[in-house]
Coordinates of C-alpha atoms in Angstrom, one line a residue:
M1 CA 97.1 106.0 48.8
P2 CA 95.9 108.4 51.5
N3 CA 96.4 107.6 55.1
E4 CA 93.4 107.3 57.4
I5 CA 93.2 109.3 60.7
F6 CA 91.3 107.3 63.3
M7 CA 89.7 108.2 66.6
P8 CA 92.1 106.5 69.0
K9 CA 91.0 104.0 71.7
L10 CA 92.9 105.3 74.7
S11 CA 91.6 102.8 77.3
S12 CA 89.9 99.5 77.5
T13 CA 86.6 101.1 78.5
M14 CA 86.6 104.0 76.0
E15 CA 83.8 103.8 73.5
I16 CA 83.6 107.3 72.2
G17 CA 85.7 110.5 72.2
T18 CA 84.7 114.1 72.0
L19 CA 86.5 116.3 69.5
L20 CA 87.7 119.4 71.3
Q21 CA 89.6 121.1 68.5
W22 CA 91.5 120.7 65.2
F23 CA 95.0 122.1 65.1
K24 CA 95.1 121.8 61.3
E25 CA 92.7 122.8 58.5
E26 CA 92.1 121.0 55.2
G27 CA 94.9 121.8 52.8
D28 CA 97.5 122.4 55.5
S29 CA 100.7 120.5 55.3
V30 CA 101.3 118.0 58.2
E31 CA 104.5 116.6 59.5
I32 CA 104.9 113.6 61.8
G33 CA 104.8 114.6 65.4
E34 CA 102.8 117.8 64.8
P35 CA 99.7 118.2 67.0
L36 CA 96.7 117.3 64.8
F37 CA 93.7 117.3 67.1
E38 CA 92.6 117.2 70.7
I39 CA 90.0 114.9 72.2
M40 CA 88.2 114.3 75.5
T41 CA 87.4 110.9 76.8
D42 CA 85.7 109.8 80.0
K43 CA 89.1 109.9 81.7
I44 CA 91.4 112.4 80.1
N45 CA 91.9 115.3 77.6
I46 CA 94.7 114.6 75.2
E47 CA 96.4 116.0 72.2
V48 CA 97.1 113.5 69.3
E49 CA 100.0 114.1 67.0
A50 CA 100.2 113.1 63.3
Y51 CA 101.9 109.9 62.5
D52 CA 102.1 110.5 58.7
D53 CA 103.6 113.3 56.6
G54 CA 101.5 115.0 53.8
I55 CA 98.6 117.3 53.2
F56 CA 95.5 117.3 55.5
L57 CA 93.0 116.3 52.9
K58 CA 89.8 115.8 54.7
K59 CA 88.1 116.1 58.1
Y60 CA 84.7 114.5 58.7
Y61 CA 83.9 115.9 62.1
E62 CA 83.7 119.2 63.9
V63 CA 84.3 120.5 67.4
D64 CA 82.1 118.9 70.1
D65 CA 81.2 116.0 67.9
Q66 CA 81.1 112.6 69.7
I67 CA 82.9 110.0 67.6
P68 CA 83.1 106.2 68.1
V69 CA 86.6 104.8 68.7
N70 CA 88.4 103.6 65.6
A71 CA 86.2 105.6 63.3
V72 CA 87.9 107.3 60.4
I73 CA 87.8 111.0 61.1
G74 CA 90.0 112.3 58.2
Y75 CA 92.8 111.7 55.7
I76 CA 96.4 112.7 55.2
G77 CA 98.0 112.2 51.8
S78 CA 99.3 114.0 48.7
A79 CA 97.4 116.9 47.2
S80 CA 96.4 114.9 44.1
E81 CA 94.8 112.0 46.0
Q82 CA 91.1 111.6 46.2
V83 CA 89.2 110.8 49.4
P84 CA 85.5 109.9 50.1
D85 CA 83.1 112.8 50.8
T86 CA 81.7 110.9 53.8
P87 CA 83.5 108.8 56.4
P88 CA 83.8 105.1 55.4
A89 CA 81.9 102.5 57.4
Q90 CA 83.9 99.8 59.1
S91 CA 83.1 96.1 59.7
E92 CA 83.6 94.7 63.2
D93 CA 86.7 92.8 62.0
E94 CA 88.2 95.9 60.5
S95 CA 87.5 97.8 63.7
Q96 CA 89.3 95.3 65.8
E97 CA 92.3 95.3 63.5
V98 CA 92.4 99.1 63.6
S99 CA 92.2 99.0 67.4
A100 CA 95.3 96.8 67.7
S101 CA 97.5 98.5 65.1
Y102 CA 96.4 102.1 65.7
A103 CA 96.7 101.8 69.4
E104 CA 100.4 100.8 69.0
S105 CA 101.0 103.8 66.7
V106 CA 99.2 106.4 68.6
S107 CA 100.9 105.4 71.9
E108 CA 104.1 106.8 70.5
V109 CA 102.6 110.2 69.6
L110 CA 100.3 111.1 72.4
T111 CA 101.7 114.1 74.0
E112 CA 100.3 115.0 77.4
V113 CA 97.5 114.1 79.7
D114 CA 95.7 117.3 80.8
T115 CA 93.3 116.2 83.5
T116 CA 91.8 113.1 85.2
T117 CA 88.1 112.5 85.5
D118 CA 87.8 114.0 88.9
E119 CA 89.8 117.1 87.9
K120 CA 88.1 118.1 84.7
V121 CA 87.5 121.8 84.2
R122 CA 83.8 122.6 84.4
A123 CA 83.1 125.0 81.6
T124 CA 80.3 125.7 79.1
P125 CA 81.1 125.0 75.4
A126 CA 80.8 128.8 74.7
A127 CA 83.4 129.5 77.4
R128 CA 85.8 126.9 75.9
K129 CA 85.4 128.3 72.4
T130 CA 86.0 131.9 73.7
A131 CA 89.0 130.7 75.6
K132 CA 90.5 129.1 72.5
V133 CA 89.9 132.1 70.4
H134 CA 91.7 134.4 72.8
H135 CA 94.3 131.8 73.9
V136 CA 93.2 131.9 77.5
A137 CA 94.1 129.0 79.8
I138 CA 90.6 127.8 80.7
H139 CA 91.7 126.0 83.9
E140 CA 93.0 129.3 85.3
V141 CA 89.7 131.1 84.9
S142 CA 87.5 131.4 88.0
G143 CA 83.9 130.2 87.3
T144 CA 80.8 132.1 88.5
G145 CA 78.3 129.5 87.3
P146 CA 76.7 126.7 89.3
K147 CA 79.3 124.6 91.1
G148 CA 82.0 126.9 89.9
R149 CA 81.3 126.2 86.2
I150 CA 83.1 128.7 83.9
Q151 CA 80.8 130.8 81.8
K152 CA 81.5 132.7 78.6
R153 CA 81.4 136.0 80.5
D154 CA 84.1 134.7 82.9
V155 CA 86.5 134.2 80.0
E156 CA 85.6 137.6 78.5
S157 CA 86.3 139.2 81.8
V158 CA 89.8 137.8 81.8
V159 CA 90.3 139.0 78.3
S160 CA 89.0 142.5 79.0
T161 CA 91.1 143.0 82.1
G162 CA 94.3 141.9 80.3
G163 CA 94.6 138.6 82.1
N164 CA 97.1 135.9 81.3
H165 CA 96.7 135.0 77.6
Q166 CA 99.2 132.2 77.8
R167 CA 97.9 128.9 76.7
V168 CA 99.0 126.4 79.4
S169 CA 98.1 122.8 79.7
P170 CA 96.7 121.9 83.2
L171 CA 99.5 119.4 83.8
A172 CA 102.1 122.1 82.9
G173 CA 100.3 124.5 85.2
K174 CA 100.4 122.0 88.1
V175 CA 104.1 121.3 87.6
A176 CA 104.9 125.0 87.4
A177 CA 103.0 125.7 90.6
R178 CA 104.6 122.8 92.4
E179 CA 108.1 123.8 91.4
G180 CA 107.5 127.6 91.8
I181 CA 108.3 128.4 88.2
D182 CA 107.1 131.7 86.7
L183 CA 105.5 131.0 83.3
T184 CA 105.8 134.6 82.0
N185 CA 109.0 134.0 80.1
V186 CA 108.4 130.4 79.2
S187 CA 107.9 129.7 75.5
G188 CA 105.3 127.0 74.6
S189 CA 106.1 124.3 72.1
G190 CA 102.5 123.1 71.8
A191 CA 99.9 124.1 69.2
H192 CA 99.5 127.9 69.0
G193 CA 102.3 128.4 71.6
K194 CA 100.6 126.3 74.3
I195 CA 102.9 125.6 77.2
M196 CA 103.4 121.9 77.8
K197 CA 104.9 120.0 80.6
N198 CA 108.2 119.6 78.8
D199 CA 108.5 123.3 78.4
V200 CA 108.1 123.8 82.2
T201 CA 110.6 120.9 82.8
N202 CA 113.1 122.5 80.4
A203 CA 112.7 125.9 82.1
K204 CA 113.3 124.4 85.5
A205 CA 116.5 122.7 84.2
H206 CA 117.9 126.1 83.1
T207 CA 117.1 127.9 86.3
V208 CA 117.5 125.3 89.1
D209 CA 120.2 122.8 89.8
T210 CA 118.8 119.3 89.7
T211 CA 120.1 116.3 91.6
P212 CA 120.6 113.3 89.3
V213 CA 118.0 110.6 89.9
K214 CA 118.8 107.0 89.2
T215 CA 116.3 105.5 86.8
Q216 CA 115.8 101.9 85.6
K217 CA 113.5 100.7 82.8
I218 CA 111.1 98.0 83.8
A219 CA 112.1 94.9 81.8
G220 CA 112.5 91.2 81.9
M221 CA 111.0 89.4 84.9
R222 CA 109.9 92.7 86.6
K223 CA 108.0 93.7 83.4
V224 CA 106.2 90.3 83.3
I225 CA 105.3 90.6 87.0
A226 CA 104.0 94.1 86.5
D227 CA 101.9 93.1 83.5
R228 CA 100.4 90.0 85.2
M229 CA 99.7 91.8 88.5
S230 CA 98.0 94.6 86.7
Q231 CA 95.9 92.2 84.6
S232 CA 94.8 90.3 87.7
A233 CA 94.1 93.4 89.8
F234 CA 92.1 95.2 87.1
T235 CA 90.2 92.2 85.7
A236 CA 89.3 90.2 88.8
P237 CA 87.3 91.9 91.5
H238 CA 89.3 91.0 94.6
V239 CA 87.7 90.3 97.9
T240 CA 89.9 89.5 100.9
L241 CA 88.8 87.6 104.0
T242 CA 91.1 87.5 107.1
S243 CA 91.3 85.3 110.1
E244 CA 93.6 84.3 112.9
I245 CA 94.7 80.8 113.6
D246 CA 95.8 79.4 117.0
M247 CA 99.1 77.6 116.1
T248 CA 99.6 76.1 119.6
K249 CA 99.1 72.4 118.5
A250 CA 100.8 73.0 115.1
K251 CA 103.9 74.2 117.0
E252 CA 103.8 71.1 119.2
M253 CA 103.4 68.8 116.2
R254 CA 106.3 70.5 114.4
Q255 CA 108.6 70.0 117.4
E256 CA 107.6 66.3 117.5
L257 CA 108.3 65.7 113.8
L258 CA 111.4 67.9 113.4
P259 CA 114.1 65.3 114.2
A260 CA 112.5 62.5 112.1
I261 CA 111.9 64.6 109.0
E262 CA 115.4 66.3 109.2
K263 CA 117.0 62.8 109.5
E264 CA 115.1 61.5 106.5
T265 CA 115.4 64.5 104.2
G266 CA 118.2 66.7 105.5
Y267 CA 115.7 69.6 105.7
R268 CA 114.0 71.1 108.7
L269 CA 110.2 71.0 108.7
S270 CA 108.8 74.6 108.6
F271 CA 105.3 76.0 109.1
T272 CA 105.2 76.6 105.3
E273 CA 105.1 72.8 104.6
M274 CA 102.5 72.3 107.3
I275 CA 100.3 75.0 105.8
I276 CA 100.7 73.5 102.3
H277 CA 99.6 70.1 103.7
A278 CA 96.6 71.6 105.5
V279 CA 95.5 73.7 102.5
S280 CA 95.9 70.8 100.0
N281 CA 93.8 68.6 102.3
V282 CA 91.1 71.2 102.6
L283 CA 91.0 72.0 98.9
T284 CA 90.0 68.5 98.0
R285 CA 86.7 69.2 99.9
H286 CA 86.2 72.6 98.3
P287 CA 86.3 72.2 94.5
Q288 CA 84.9 75.7 94.0
I289 CA 88.2 77.1 95.3
N290 CA 90.4 74.5 93.6
M291 CA 89.5 75.7 90.1
T292 CA 90.8 78.0 87.4
F293 CA 88.8 80.6 85.3
E294 CA 89.9 80.7 81.6
Q295 CA 88.1 82.2 78.6
N296 CA 84.8 82.4 80.5
E297 CA 85.0 78.7 81.5
L298 CA 85.5 77.3 85.0
H299 CA 87.8 74.3 85.2
F300 CA 87.4 72.2 88.3
H301 CA 90.5 70.2 89.3
E302 CA 90.5 66.9 91.2
E303 CA 94.2 67.1 91.9
V304 CA 95.7 70.0 93.9
H305 CA 98.8 71.7 92.5
I306 CA 100.1 74.4 94.9
G307 CA 102.0 77.4 93.7
L308 CA 104.5 78.7 96.3
A309 CA 105.5 82.3 96.0
V310 CA 109.2 82.7 96.4
A311 CA 111.1 86.0 96.6
V312 CA 114.0 86.1 94.2
K313 CA 116.4 88.9 93.1
D314 CA 114.5 91.7 91.4
G315 CA 111.2 89.8 91.5
L316 CA 109.0 86.9 92.5
M317 CA 108.6 83.4 91.2
V318 CA 105.8 80.9 91.8
P319 CA 107.1 77.3 91.4
V320 CA 104.5 74.6 91.6
I321 CA 104.3 71.5 93.9
S322 CA 102.3 69.1 91.8
H323 CA 99.8 66.6 93.4
A324 CA 100.4 68.2 96.8
N325 CA 97.2 66.5 98.2
Q326 CA 98.9 63.1 97.6
K327 CA 102.1 63.9 99.6
G328 CA 103.0 63.8 103.2
L329 CA 104.9 66.3 105.3
K330 CA 108.3 64.6 104.6
Q331 CA 107.9 64.8 100.8
L332 CA 106.4 68.3 100.9
T333 CA 109.4 69.5 103.1
Q334 CA 111.9 68.1 100.6
E335 CA 110.1 69.5 97.5
A336 CA 109.4 72.9 99.0
K337 CA 113.0 73.4 100.1
E338 CA 114.4 72.2 96.8
I339 CA 112.2 74.3 94.5
G340 CA 112.7 77.3 96.7
K341 CA 116.5 77.0 96.3
Q342 CA 116.1 76.4 92.5
A343 CA 114.0 79.6 92.2
R344 CA 116.5 81.7 94.1
D345 CA 119.4 80.2 92.0
Q346 CA 117.4 80.9 88.8
K347 CA 117.5 77.2 87.9
L348 CA 113.8 76.4 87.6
L349 CA 112.6 74.7 84.4
P350 CA 109.6 76.2 82.6
D351 CA 107.3 73.3 83.5
Q352 CA 108.0 73.9 87.2
L353 CA 106.2 77.2 86.9
K354 CA 103.0 75.9 85.2
G355 CA 99.7 74.3 86.2
S356 CA 99.1 75.6 89.7
T357 CA 95.5 75.5 90.9
F358 CA 96.0 77.5 94.1
T359 CA 98.8 79.7 95.4
I360 CA 100.2 80.4 98.9
S361 CA 102.2 83.5 99.7
N362 CA 104.0 83.3 103.1
L363 CA 105.4 86.6 104.6
G364 CA 105.6 85.1 108.1
M365 CA 109.3 85.7 108.2
Y366 CA 108.6 89.5 108.2
A367 CA 106.8 91.7 110.7
I368 CA 103.5 91.3 108.7
D369 CA 100.2 90.3 110.3
T370 CA 97.9 90.3 107.3
F371 CA 98.0 91.6 103.7
T372 CA 96.0 91.5 100.5
P373 CA 97.6 89.1 98.0
I374 CA 96.9 89.4 94.3
I375 CA 95.4 86.4 92.7
N376 CA 97.7 84.3 90.5
Q377 CA 95.4 84.0 87.4
P378 CA 93.9 81.9 86.0
E379 CA 93.5 80.6 89.6
V380 CA 90.5 82.0 91.5
A381 CA 92.0 82.4 95.0
I382 CA 95.3 82.8 96.9
L383 CA 96.2 82.5 100.6
G384 CA 98.4 85.1 102.2
V385 CA 100.1 84.0 105.5
G386 CA 101.4 86.4 108.1
R387 CA 103.7 86.0 111.1
I388 CA 103.0 83.9 114.2
Q389 CA 103.1 86.0 117.4
D390 CA 102.0 85.6 120.9
K391 CA 98.7 87.3 121.7
P392 CA 96.3 87.3 124.6
V393 CA 93.1 85.3 123.6
V394 CA 90.1 84.2 125.5
I395 CA 90.0 80.4 126.0
D396 CA 87.1 78.9 127.9
G397 CA 86.4 82.2 129.6
E398 CA 90.0 82.8 130.6
I399 CA 92.7 85.0 129.0
Q400 CA 95.6 83.0 127.7
V401 CA 98.7 83.8 125.6
R402 CA 98.6 81.8 122.4
P403 CA 100.8 81.9 119.2
M404 CA 98.4 83.4 116.6
M405 CA 98.9 83.5 112.9
G406 CA 97.1 85.9 110.6
V407 CA 95.9 84.6 107.2
S408 CA 94.3 86.4 104.2
L409 CA 92.3 84.7 101.5
S410 CA 91.8 86.8 98.3
F411 CA 89.3 85.4 95.8
D412 CA 87.8 86.3 92.5
H413 CA 84.3 87.5 93.2
R414 CA 83.2 87.0 89.6
V415 CA 83.1 83.3 90.1
V416 CA 83.5 82.7 93.9
D417 CA 81.0 84.0 96.4
G418 CA 81.7 85.0 100.0
A419 CA 80.1 82.0 101.7
P420 CA 82.1 79.2 100.0
A421 CA 85.3 81.3 100.4
A422 CA 84.6 81.8 104.1
A423 CA 83.8 78.0 104.5
F424 CA 87.1 77.1 103.0
L425 CA 89.1 79.5 105.2
T426 CA 87.2 78.2 108.3
D427 CA 88.2 74.7 107.4
V428 CA 91.9 75.7 106.9
K429 CA 91.7 77.3 110.4
R430 CA 90.2 74.1 111.9
V431 CA 92.7 71.8 110.4
L432 CA 95.7 73.9 111.5
E433 CA 94.3 74.2 115.0
Q434 CA 93.8 70.3 115.1
P435 CA 96.8 69.3 112.8
F436 CA 97.2 65.8 114.1
E437 CA 94.3 64.7 111.8
L438 CA 96.7 65.3 108.9
L439 CA 98.7 62.3 110.0
M440 CA 95.7 60.0 109.8

């Protein structure tokens, strides 16, 4: 049975790809890993290699055709096999199945990104065609058209003057320029002798001593963190509000409660527990902040479950203090200290990392004033806490030195507007500046 060749989906936003060139013609033999065709998306130009052996039986599209992602653009198989004269249509279910399976396969054979959106070479189709025929590196041609666009005559001028006929990918050209490598004697391993990044890297290795660089593959906890942070940052439009909180009375209350709580629990009350207490109290009055967003549904939570970001070896864990709104400072101090230790000792149970409705990330122990925390999805907001430092502030028309703490509230602007987020942060500021009401 012949193997289908699909237009790959190279990004979550890609809908169509433009076919720039075929490296094989119908009837040619094809081996796995050989460059098969080159496409241009809204973000990159990229060469796609074959992931099947056989004969190139059929191509359905020509250069400059715009093709929907996951469409069948050709077939590879044995010479005796028959293929349709026209590209087969696909149902939506089939298209989704192809998107999943083909994306996995094609990720292993994509060779090299040539340009980014902002760095695409501006050239007419005729100029590109002429450059390909004469093996001229289009990105090295100076354009005389509007806004520097490369015209056919610009390429012909390079050919007629005996210019560089080496085919060089833009990325290879940039690496060569950065490393000061002369490409004259570099052999290209790409289609039609095109010089690729690996060719430049290999040439550099043979001419310049390289200092070994320690590398480490992202895996385990670090991989999970990377995936979750990327998903949150690129799916939720983050907006961050910042404020400063006068911690004068909070410091006074902490000093008053320190001996009693330490005697009862064996742990010292910190500002972290006071912040958890204040935030939990305020969240009960702001249900639009104490909610989660899952599968296009908003889930409003009556109880407050606080996730507390804890730095651990090689990563970050967010254990959860359940029903934080029902607990006092003594219980919060004991639980926060114990789950923090369990996290650092890698002894947390899976259930202790689930179900948070709001997260607090405290970097107050470092020289950090404010920062932009990434939302712990499916939550819709997260509070970042900076250090407390003495600053001059105006109180009743007079300059006084007060202990001020910077805070940052990041929220998901898809489901939370600026006004309710600002109202929540204002209430947190008010409660921490008048903390004795938490004891009522």
